[in-house]
Amino acid sequence: MTFIEALRLKYASGVNADDGGSHGESGQSGEFTAEIQSSSEEFLYISGKEVEEVGFEKINRQLAQLHELRIIILDQMRMWNPDVRGLPLERSPPTLSATSEDLSETCPKIVDLDLSRNLFEEWREPMALCTQLKNLRSLRADLSGDMLPTTINSLTLEDNHFKTLGDLLTLTKLPNLRSLNLKKNAIAAVTRSDSDVTMPTMTNADFAFSASLTSLDISYNDITRWSFIDDLHVIFPGLTSLRVSHNPLYQNLKAADDKLLSAEDGYMLTIARLSRLKTLNFSPVTPKERLNAETYYLSQIATELSLNPKDQEARIIAGHRRYAELCDEYGEPTIRRSDAKSDNPNSLAVRLIRLTFRLNDSARRAAGDDRPPEITLEVPRSFSVYSVLGLVGKRTGLVPMTLRLIWETGEWDPVASKYGDDDAEYWNSSDEDTDEAEGWSDGRTVLREEELVAGTRMVGTWIEASEAVVRVELK
């Protein structure tokens, strides 16, 4: 059936026009007059009691005023457009909109339209209808999209067969589009590498959506590469809200050292890669979450650089577009590259940790001037902290259980409270939300340290790197 037939079937099937023209309006006054068709009386019983339906006649009359409807849902109505289907592709857009159904008179006030799950075979069929609706703001349809009214600010194209963002090139011409739903497609790349049609590259300014588009849903697609995520801020310069869950990228995610990462770790990396993101998967990105995400991302880059030779550094950094920006913000990370002999996971070098012990002033005085202030030892990762204390005590001449081992990680953490030490007793957990909103960090940083507590725990479970600096203090 056609659009008008479907519209009347759903919204005016129980109403007869009173000689008011083909669209149910009075030819002289323009006022709609209708009366409900009388039908055989049917009674409704609930628990043996007769129930009378009241008020539906008035609702039917209101819905039957097609020229007043603003929200229309015509999904699964078996619609098609006979005036457009089969026309040669070279027909111009003005010709396509000249259908036999004049929607501008029948329902000129439509703002929200749902045409999904119908019998359209060509994108021109629903588009020829939409071009007549000058007030249309939101459209849901199973189509590839073109010739949309420029007034649209919300567009849902979920459950289609788009494979790249380049398939949506025509949507970049919508200046007022604010929300785009591409859920449940097959999008895996930005452009088709093997397409016969020349697609614009990322440097082409034409391939960028309007800055008015702030919300994007690309969940349930086929995204597998981080480069796709990095490109989002180029293609969607105004993007602040993103839904990207249920993509293969976040399944079986691995770090540079082959450690398995959870989906939550992947979402942290997404926040870090997209600097303007304010909402991810319906959750707001707080200042604390962004700080944690960006420092974690920077540490992951440092790990990748450490595991690769120096001549691969430029290539790796090129794959992390925010690296220079994050280094300016948090400082350049320390890169510790392992020797070539440690590449073999079964080699002895992999099982050893090179520990540099530095005695503080009190420990140095207790050890005496004849003892060196710095000791370097290579110990197996399986050694317990007790064993390490014994080695240090033997080298320094100090009683092992009178010593404390402080691991200097070389990483810097922001001061996590705006309160000074004098105000600590007045801290209240309810202040956390306020701190996040106002900026809970004042920009100061402190060196992260961790005590290797005396016990049977293996030192390799504390320190994962191949080298570390440990400060020796007296208890």
Short mmCIF file of C-alpha atoms in Angstrom, two decimals, residues 3-8 11-12 21-25 32 63-70 72 74 99-110 132-133:
data_model
loop_
_atom_site.label_atom_id
_atom_site.label_comp_id
_atom_site.label_asym_id
_atom_site.label_seq_id
_atom_site.Cartn_x
_atom_site.Cartn_y
_atom_site.Cartn_z
CA PHE A 3 1.86 6.08 2.35
CA ILE A 4 -1.57 7.72 2.34
CA GLU A 5 -3.33 4.36 2.38
CA ALA A 6 -1.26 3.19 5.32
CA LEU A 7 -1.78 6.49 7.12
CA ARG A 8 -5.57 6.33 6.78
CA TYR A 11 -5.18 6.55 12.05
CA ALA A 12 -8.56 7.01 10.36
CA GLY A 21 -12.40 16.25 0.24
CA SER A 22 -9.91 13.51 -0.40
CA HIS A 23 -7.91 14.20 2.74
CA GLY A 24 -10.77 14.35 5.26
CA GLU A 25 -10.93 18.14 5.37
CA PHE A 32 -12.51 18.34 9.90
CA LEU A 63 -6.04 10.87 15.52
CA ALA A 64 -8.15 11.03 12.36
CA GLN A 65 -7.26 14.71 11.95
CA LEU A 66 -4.29 13.83 9.80
CA HIS A 67 -3.33 17.41 9.07
CA GLU A 68 -2.70 17.94 12.83
CA LEU A 69 -0.53 14.87 13.50
CA ARG A 70 3.08 15.52 14.49
CA ILE A 72 3.44 9.19 12.98
CA LEU A 74 3.90 3.44 10.21
CA THR A 99 4.64 11.97 -6.38
CA SER A 100 0.89 11.57 -6.77
CA GLU A 101 0.48 11.84 -2.99
CA ASP A 102 0.71 15.42 -1.79
CA LEU A 103 1.83 14.98 1.80
CA SER A 104 2.33 18.70 2.31
CA GLU A 105 -1.46 19.07 2.37
CA THR A 106 -2.45 15.79 3.99
CA CYS A 107 -0.06 15.84 6.97
CA PRO A 108 2.12 18.97 6.81
CA LYS A 109 3.01 19.04 10.53
CA ILE A 110 4.89 15.73 10.81
CA GLN A 132 7.70 16.90 1.05
CA LEU A 133 7.76 17.09 4.87
#
